[in-house]
mmCIF file of C-alpha atoms and ligand atoms in Angstrom:
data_model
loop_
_atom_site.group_PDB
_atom_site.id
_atom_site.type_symbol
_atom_site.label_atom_id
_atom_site.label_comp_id
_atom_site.label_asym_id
_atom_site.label_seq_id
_atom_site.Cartn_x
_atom_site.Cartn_y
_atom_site.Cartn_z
ATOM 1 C CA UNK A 467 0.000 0.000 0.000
ATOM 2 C CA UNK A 468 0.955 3.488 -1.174
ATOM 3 C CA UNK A 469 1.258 6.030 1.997
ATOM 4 C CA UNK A 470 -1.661 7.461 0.469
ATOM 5 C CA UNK A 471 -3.834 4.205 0.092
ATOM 6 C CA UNK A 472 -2.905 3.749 3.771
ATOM 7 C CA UNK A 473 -3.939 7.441 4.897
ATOM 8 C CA UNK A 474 -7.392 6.741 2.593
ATOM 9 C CA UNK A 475 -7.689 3.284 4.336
ATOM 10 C CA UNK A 476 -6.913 4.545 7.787
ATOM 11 C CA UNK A 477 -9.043 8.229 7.203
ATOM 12 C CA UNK A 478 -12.230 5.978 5.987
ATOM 13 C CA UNK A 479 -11.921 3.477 9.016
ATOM 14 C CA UNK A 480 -12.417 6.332 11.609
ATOM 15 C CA UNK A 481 -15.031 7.915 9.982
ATOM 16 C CA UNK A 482 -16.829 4.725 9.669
ATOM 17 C CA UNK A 483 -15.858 4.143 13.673
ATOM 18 C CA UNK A 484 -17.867 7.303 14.524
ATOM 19 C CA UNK A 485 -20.314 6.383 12.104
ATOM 20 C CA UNK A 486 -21.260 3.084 13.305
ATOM 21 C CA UNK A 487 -21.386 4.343 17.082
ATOM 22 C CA UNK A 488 -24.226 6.532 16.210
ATOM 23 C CA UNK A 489 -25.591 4.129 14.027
ATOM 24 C CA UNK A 490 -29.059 3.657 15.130
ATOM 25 C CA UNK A 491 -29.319 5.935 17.778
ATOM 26 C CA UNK A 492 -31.761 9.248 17.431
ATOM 27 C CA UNK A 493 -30.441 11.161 14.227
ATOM 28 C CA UNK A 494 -29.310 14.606 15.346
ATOM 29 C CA UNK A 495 -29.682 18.034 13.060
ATOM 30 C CA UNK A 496 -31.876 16.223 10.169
ATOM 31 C CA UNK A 497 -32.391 18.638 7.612
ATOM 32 C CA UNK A 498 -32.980 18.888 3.659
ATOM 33 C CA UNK A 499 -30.529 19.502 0.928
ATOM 34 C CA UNK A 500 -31.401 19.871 -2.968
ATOM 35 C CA UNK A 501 -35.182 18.659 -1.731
ATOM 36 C CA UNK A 502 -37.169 17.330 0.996
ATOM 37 C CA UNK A 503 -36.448 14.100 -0.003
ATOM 38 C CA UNK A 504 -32.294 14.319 0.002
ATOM 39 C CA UNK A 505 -31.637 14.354 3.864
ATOM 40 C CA UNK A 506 -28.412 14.843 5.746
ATOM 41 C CA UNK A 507 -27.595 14.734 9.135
ATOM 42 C CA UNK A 508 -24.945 15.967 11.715
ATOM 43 C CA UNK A 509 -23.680 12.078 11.044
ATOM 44 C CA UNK A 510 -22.685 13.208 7.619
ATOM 45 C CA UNK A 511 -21.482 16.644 8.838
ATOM 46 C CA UNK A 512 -19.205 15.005 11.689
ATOM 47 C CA UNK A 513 -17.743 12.508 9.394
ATOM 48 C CA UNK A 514 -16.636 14.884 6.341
ATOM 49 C CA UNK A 515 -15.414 17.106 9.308
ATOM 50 C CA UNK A 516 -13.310 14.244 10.449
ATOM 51 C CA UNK A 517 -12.131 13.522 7.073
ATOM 52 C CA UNK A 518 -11.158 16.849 5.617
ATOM 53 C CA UNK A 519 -9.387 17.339 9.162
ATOM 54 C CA UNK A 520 -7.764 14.309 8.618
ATOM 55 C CA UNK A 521 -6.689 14.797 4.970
ATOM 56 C CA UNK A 522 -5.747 18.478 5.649
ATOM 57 C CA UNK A 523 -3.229 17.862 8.399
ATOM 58 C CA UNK A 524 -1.505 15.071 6.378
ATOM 59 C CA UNK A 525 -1.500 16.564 3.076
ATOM 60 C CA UNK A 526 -2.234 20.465 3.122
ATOM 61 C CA UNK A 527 -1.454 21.134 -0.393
ATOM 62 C CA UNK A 528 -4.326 18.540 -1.883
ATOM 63 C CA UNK A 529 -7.515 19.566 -2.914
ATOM 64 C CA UNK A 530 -10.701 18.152 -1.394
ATOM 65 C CA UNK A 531 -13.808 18.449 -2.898
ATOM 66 C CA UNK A 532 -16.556 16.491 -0.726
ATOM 67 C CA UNK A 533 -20.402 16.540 -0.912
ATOM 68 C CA UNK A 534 -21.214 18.289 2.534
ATOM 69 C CA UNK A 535 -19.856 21.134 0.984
ATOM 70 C CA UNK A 536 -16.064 20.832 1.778
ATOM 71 C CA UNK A 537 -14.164 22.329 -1.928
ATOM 72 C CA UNK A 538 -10.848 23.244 -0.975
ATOM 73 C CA UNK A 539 -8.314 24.289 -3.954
ATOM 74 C CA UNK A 540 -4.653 22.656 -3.863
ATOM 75 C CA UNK A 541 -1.026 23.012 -5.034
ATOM 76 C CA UNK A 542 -0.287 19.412 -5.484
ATOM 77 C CA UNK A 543 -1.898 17.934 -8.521
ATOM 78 C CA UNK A 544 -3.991 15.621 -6.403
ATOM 79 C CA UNK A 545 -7.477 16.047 -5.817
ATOM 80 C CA UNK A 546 -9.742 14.185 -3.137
ATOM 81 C CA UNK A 547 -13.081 13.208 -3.495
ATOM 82 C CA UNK A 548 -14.978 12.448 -0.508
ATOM 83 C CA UNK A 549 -18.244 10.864 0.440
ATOM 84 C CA UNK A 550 -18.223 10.756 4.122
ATOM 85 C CA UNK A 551 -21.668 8.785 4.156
ATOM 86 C CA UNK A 552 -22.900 7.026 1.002
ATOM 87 C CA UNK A 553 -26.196 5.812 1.407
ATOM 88 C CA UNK A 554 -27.191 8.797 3.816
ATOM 89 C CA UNK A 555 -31.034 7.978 3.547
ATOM 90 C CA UNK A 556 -29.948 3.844 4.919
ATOM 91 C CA UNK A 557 -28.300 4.957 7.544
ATOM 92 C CA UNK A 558 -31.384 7.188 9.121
ATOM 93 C CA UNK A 559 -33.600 4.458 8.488
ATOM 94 C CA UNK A 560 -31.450 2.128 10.028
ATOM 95 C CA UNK A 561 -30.677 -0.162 7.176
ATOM 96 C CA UNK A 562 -27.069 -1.214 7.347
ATOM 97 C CA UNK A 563 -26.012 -0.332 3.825
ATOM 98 C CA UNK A 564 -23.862 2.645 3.993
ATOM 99 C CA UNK A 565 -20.247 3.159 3.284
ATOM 100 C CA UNK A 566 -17.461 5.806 3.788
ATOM 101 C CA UNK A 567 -15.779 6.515 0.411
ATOM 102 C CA UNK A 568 -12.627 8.171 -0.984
ATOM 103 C CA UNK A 569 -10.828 8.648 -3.741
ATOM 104 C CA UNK A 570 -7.331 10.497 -4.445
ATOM 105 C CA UNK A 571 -7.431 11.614 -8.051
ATOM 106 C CA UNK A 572 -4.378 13.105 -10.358
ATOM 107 C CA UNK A 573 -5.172 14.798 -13.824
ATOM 108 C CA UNK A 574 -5.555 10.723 -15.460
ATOM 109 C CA UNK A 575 -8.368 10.177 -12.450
ATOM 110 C CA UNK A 576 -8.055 8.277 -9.411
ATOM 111 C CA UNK A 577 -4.921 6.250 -8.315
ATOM 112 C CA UNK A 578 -6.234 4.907 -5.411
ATOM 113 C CA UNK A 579 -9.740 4.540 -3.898
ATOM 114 C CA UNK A 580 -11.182 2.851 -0.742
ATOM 115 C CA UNK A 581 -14.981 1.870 -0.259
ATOM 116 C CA UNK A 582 -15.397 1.070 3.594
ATOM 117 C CA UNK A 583 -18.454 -0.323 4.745
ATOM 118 C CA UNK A 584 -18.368 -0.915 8.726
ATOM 119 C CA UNK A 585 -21.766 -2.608 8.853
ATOM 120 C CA UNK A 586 -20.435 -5.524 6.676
ATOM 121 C CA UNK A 587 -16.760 -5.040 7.967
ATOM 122 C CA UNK A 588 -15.793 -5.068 4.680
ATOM 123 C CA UNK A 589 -12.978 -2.491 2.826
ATOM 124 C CA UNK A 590 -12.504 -2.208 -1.149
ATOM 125 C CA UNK A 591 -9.809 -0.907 -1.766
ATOM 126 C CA UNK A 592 -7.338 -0.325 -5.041
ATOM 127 C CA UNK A 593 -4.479 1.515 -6.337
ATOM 128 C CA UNK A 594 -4.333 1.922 -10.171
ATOM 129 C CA UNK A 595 -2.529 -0.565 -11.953
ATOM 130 C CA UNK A 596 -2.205 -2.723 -8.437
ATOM 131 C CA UNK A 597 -5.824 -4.224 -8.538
ATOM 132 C CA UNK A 598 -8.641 -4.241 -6.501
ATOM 133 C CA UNK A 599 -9.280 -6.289 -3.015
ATOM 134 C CA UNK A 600 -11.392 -6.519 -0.104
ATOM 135 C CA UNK A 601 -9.728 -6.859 3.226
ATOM 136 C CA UNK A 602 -6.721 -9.379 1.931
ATOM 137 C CA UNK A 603 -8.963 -10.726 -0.797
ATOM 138 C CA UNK A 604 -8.150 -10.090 -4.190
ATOM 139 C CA UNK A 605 -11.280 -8.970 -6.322
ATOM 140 C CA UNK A 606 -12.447 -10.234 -10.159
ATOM 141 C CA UNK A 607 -15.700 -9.188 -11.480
ATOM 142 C CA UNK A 608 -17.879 -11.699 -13.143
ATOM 143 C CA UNK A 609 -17.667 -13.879 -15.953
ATOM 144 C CA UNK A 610 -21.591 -13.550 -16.985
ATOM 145 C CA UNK A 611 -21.642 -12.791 -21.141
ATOM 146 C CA UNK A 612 -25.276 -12.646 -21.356
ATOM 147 C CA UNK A 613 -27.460 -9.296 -20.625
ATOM 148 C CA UNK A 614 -30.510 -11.137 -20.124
ATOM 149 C CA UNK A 615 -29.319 -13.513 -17.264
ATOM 150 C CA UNK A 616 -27.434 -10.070 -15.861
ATOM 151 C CA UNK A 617 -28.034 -8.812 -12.004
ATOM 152 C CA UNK A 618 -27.860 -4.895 -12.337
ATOM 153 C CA UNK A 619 -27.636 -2.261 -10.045
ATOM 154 C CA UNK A 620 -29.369 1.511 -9.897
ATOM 155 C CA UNK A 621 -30.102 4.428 -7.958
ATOM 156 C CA UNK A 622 -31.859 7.472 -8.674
ATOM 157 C CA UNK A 623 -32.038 11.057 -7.886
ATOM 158 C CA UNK A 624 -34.103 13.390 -5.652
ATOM 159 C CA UNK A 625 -36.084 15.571 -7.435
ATOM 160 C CA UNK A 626 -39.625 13.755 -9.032
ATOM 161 C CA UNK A 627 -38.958 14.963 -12.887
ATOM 162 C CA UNK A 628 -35.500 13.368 -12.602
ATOM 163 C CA UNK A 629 -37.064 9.856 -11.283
ATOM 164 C CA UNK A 630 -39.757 10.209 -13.911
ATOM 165 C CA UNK A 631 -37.300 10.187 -16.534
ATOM 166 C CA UNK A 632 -34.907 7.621 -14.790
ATOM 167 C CA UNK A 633 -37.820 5.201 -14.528
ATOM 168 C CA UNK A 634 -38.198 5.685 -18.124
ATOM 169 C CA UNK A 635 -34.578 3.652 -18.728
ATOM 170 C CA UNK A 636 -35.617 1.658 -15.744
ATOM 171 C CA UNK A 637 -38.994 0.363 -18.403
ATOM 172 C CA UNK A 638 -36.169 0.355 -21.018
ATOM 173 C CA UNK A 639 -33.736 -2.188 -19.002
ATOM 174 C CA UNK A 640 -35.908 -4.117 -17.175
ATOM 175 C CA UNK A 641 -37.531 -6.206 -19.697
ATOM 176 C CA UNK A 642 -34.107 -7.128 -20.731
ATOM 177 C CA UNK A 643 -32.313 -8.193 -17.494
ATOM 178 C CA UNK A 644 -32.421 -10.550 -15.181
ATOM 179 C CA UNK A 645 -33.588 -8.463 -12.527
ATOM 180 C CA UNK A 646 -32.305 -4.841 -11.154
ATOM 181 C CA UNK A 647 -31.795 -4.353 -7.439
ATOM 182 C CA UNK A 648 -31.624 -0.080 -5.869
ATOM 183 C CA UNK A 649 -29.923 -0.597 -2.385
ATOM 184 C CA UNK A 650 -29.211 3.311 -2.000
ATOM 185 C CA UNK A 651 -25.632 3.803 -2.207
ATOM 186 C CA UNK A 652 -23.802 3.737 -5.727
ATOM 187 C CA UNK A 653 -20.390 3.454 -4.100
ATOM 188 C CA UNK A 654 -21.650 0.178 -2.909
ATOM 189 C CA UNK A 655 -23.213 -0.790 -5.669
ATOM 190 C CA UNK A 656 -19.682 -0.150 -7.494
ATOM 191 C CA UNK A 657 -17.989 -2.166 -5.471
ATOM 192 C CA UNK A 658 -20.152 -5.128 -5.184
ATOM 193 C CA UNK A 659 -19.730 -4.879 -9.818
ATOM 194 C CA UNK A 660 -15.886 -5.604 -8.844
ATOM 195 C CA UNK A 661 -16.637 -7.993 -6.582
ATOM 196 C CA UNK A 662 -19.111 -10.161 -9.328
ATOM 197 C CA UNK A 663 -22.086 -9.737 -6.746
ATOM 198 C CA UNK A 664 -23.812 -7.476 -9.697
ATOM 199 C CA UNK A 665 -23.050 -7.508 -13.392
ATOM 200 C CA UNK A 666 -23.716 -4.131 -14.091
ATOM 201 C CA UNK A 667 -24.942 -0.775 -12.476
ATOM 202 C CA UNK A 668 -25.882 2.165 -14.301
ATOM 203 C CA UNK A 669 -27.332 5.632 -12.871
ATOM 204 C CA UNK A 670 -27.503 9.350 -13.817
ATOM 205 C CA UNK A 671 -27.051 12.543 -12.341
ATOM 206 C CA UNK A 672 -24.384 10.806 -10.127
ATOM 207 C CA UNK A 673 -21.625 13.026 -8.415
ATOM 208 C CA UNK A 674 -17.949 12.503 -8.326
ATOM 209 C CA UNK A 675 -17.630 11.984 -4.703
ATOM 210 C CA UNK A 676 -20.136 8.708 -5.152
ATOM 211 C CA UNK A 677 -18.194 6.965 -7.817
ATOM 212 C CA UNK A 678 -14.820 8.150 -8.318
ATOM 213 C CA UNK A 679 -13.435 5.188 -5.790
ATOM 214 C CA UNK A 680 -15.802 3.095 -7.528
ATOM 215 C CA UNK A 681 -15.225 3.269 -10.492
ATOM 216 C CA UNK A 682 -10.952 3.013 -9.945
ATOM 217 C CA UNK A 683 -11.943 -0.297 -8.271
ATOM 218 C CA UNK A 684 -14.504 -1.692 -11.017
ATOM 219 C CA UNK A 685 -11.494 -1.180 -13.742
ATOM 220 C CA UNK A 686 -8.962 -3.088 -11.504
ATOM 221 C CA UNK A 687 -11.182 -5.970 -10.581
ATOM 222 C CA UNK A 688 -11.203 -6.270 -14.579
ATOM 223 C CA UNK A 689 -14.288 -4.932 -15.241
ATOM 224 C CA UNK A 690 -14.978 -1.489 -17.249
ATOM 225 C CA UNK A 691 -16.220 1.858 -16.246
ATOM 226 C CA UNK A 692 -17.865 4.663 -18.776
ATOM 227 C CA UNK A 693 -18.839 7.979 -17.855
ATOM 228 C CA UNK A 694 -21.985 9.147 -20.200
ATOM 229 C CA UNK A 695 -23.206 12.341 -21.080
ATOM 230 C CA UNK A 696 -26.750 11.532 -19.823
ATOM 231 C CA UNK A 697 -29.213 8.092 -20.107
ATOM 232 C CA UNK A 698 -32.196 8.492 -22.122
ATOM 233 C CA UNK A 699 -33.662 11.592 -21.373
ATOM 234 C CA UNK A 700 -31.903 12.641 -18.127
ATOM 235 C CA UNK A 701 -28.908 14.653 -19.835
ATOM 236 C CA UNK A 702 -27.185 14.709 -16.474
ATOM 237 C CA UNK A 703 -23.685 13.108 -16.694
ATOM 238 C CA UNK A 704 -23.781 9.518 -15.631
ATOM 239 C CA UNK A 705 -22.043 6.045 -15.363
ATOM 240 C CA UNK A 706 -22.380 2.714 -16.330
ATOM 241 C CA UNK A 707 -19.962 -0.009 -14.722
ATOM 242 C CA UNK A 708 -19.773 -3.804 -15.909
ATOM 243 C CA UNK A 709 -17.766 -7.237 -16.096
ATOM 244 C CA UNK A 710 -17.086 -6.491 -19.119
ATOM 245 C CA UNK A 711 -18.808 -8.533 -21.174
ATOM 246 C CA UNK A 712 -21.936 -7.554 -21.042
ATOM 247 C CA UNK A 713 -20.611 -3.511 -21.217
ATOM 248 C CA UNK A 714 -21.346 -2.645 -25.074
ATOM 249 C CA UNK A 715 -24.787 -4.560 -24.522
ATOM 250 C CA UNK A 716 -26.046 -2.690 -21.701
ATOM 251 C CA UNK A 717 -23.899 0.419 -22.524
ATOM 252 C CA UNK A 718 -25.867 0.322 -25.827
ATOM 253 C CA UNK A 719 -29.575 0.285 -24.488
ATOM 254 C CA UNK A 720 -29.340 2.905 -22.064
ATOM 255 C CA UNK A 721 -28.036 5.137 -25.054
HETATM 256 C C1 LIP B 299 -26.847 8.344 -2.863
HETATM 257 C C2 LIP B 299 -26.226 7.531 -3.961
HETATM 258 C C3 LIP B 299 -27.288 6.675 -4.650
HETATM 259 C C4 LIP B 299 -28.291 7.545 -5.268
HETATM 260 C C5 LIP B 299 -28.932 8.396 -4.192
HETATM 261 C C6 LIP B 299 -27.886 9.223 -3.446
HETATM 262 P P1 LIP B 299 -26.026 9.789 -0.798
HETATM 263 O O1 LIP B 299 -25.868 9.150 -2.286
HETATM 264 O O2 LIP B 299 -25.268 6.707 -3.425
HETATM 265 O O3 LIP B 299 -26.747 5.867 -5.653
HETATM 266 O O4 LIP B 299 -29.243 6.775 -5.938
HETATM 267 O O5 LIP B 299 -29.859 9.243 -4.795
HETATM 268 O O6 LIP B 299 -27.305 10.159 -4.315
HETATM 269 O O7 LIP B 299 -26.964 10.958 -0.942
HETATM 270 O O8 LIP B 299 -26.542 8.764 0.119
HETATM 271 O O9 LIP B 299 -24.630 10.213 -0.445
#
């Protein structure tokens, strides 16, 4: 591990620590972001605090942009992108599918990413051109060629247009699946691609701080990752992830 894998890996563990302490207990300073529906808490707020702290003190000169509002400007060439709580709405309903994720990116995109989820106790991590693992395990995607027998993955936004017009690719895919499964956090939902529990995942209007770790780990378990400009008639910029061999297939109706 890179020192900076190891500061991700270490930086996502405590954050997850004081995550999963107040896991379940009374949710403190609920409030409502880009609509009623998209809620954050102080658990969010605490854990990017954490984080940025974190990051800051061991590497000044990075950027950080993160989505509780953290966008700090750097020196370095590196760039961090930081979800301190990935499955936000989960976590206050006390479903235990959340994750902390980060990703360090240079001008190419990430070179290393970490996808911690302290329900599960289960880390994804990779470093580019090093692979992809969980824990000590060493992650491959999987080997399923055929779209119709493929598990995949989705999420969609906040706002009621944008789901209208998401659950117009969702009657566009699901016909031609296996099934689709929406568990609520896409950093998850990446990682479980690279680890050949899903085939696929595709969703739009998805922000760098939920896929960029992701997406790093996807491509090293030996899968592939695209970033499009939009999925049927949601223009927002969005990605599809796959084993591989089923990419150009599912790539190809969603376009
Ligand atoms: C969530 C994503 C999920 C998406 C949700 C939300 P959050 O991130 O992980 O894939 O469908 O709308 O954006 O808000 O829990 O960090």
């Amino acid at each position: 591990m890179t020192d900076l894998a190891t500061l991700a890996l270490e930086v996502a563990r405590e954050a997850g620590a004081l995550l999963l302490e107040r896991f379940g207990s009374p949710a403190r300073g609920v409030g409502s972001k880009s609509s009623v529906t998209d809620l954050v808490s102080d658990a969010d707020r605490d854990a990017e605090a954490l984080i940025v702290r974190r990051l800051r003190a061991a590497r000044p000169d990075d950027a950080i942009v993160a989505e509780e509002g953290t966008s700090r400007h750097g020196t370095s060439g590196l760039s961090w992108y930081v979800d301190p709580l990935d499955g936000t709405i989960n976590y206050l309903y006390g479903i235990p599918h959340w994750c902390v994720t980060l990703a360090c990116a240079d001008g190419e995109g990430a070179i290393v990413g970490v996808i911690h989820d302290p329900s599960r106790l289960e880390t994804f991590t990779a470093q580019r051109s090093r692979g992809a693992f969980v824990s000590q395990r060493r992650l491959a995607v999987s080997t399923e060629p055929d779209l119709g027998k493929a598990l995949v993955a989705t999420g969609f936004g906040y706002d009621a247009e944008v789901r209208r017009r998401q659950g117009t690719a969702v009657a566009r895919v699901l016909p031609r699946v296996r099934d689709l499964r929406r568990f609520g956090s896409a950093a998850l939902d990446l990682a479980w691609v690279a680890a050949g529990r899903f085939d696929g995942y595709f969703e739009s209007g998805i922000n760098p701080w939920d896929v960029e770790a992701g997406i790093l780990i996807v491509r090293e378990a030996g899968g592939r990752a695209t970033r499009l400009k939009g999925i049927g008639d949601d223009p927002r910029p969005a990605v599809v992830a796959t084993n591989a061999a089923i990419h150009e297939a599912l790539r190809t109706l969603l376009a």
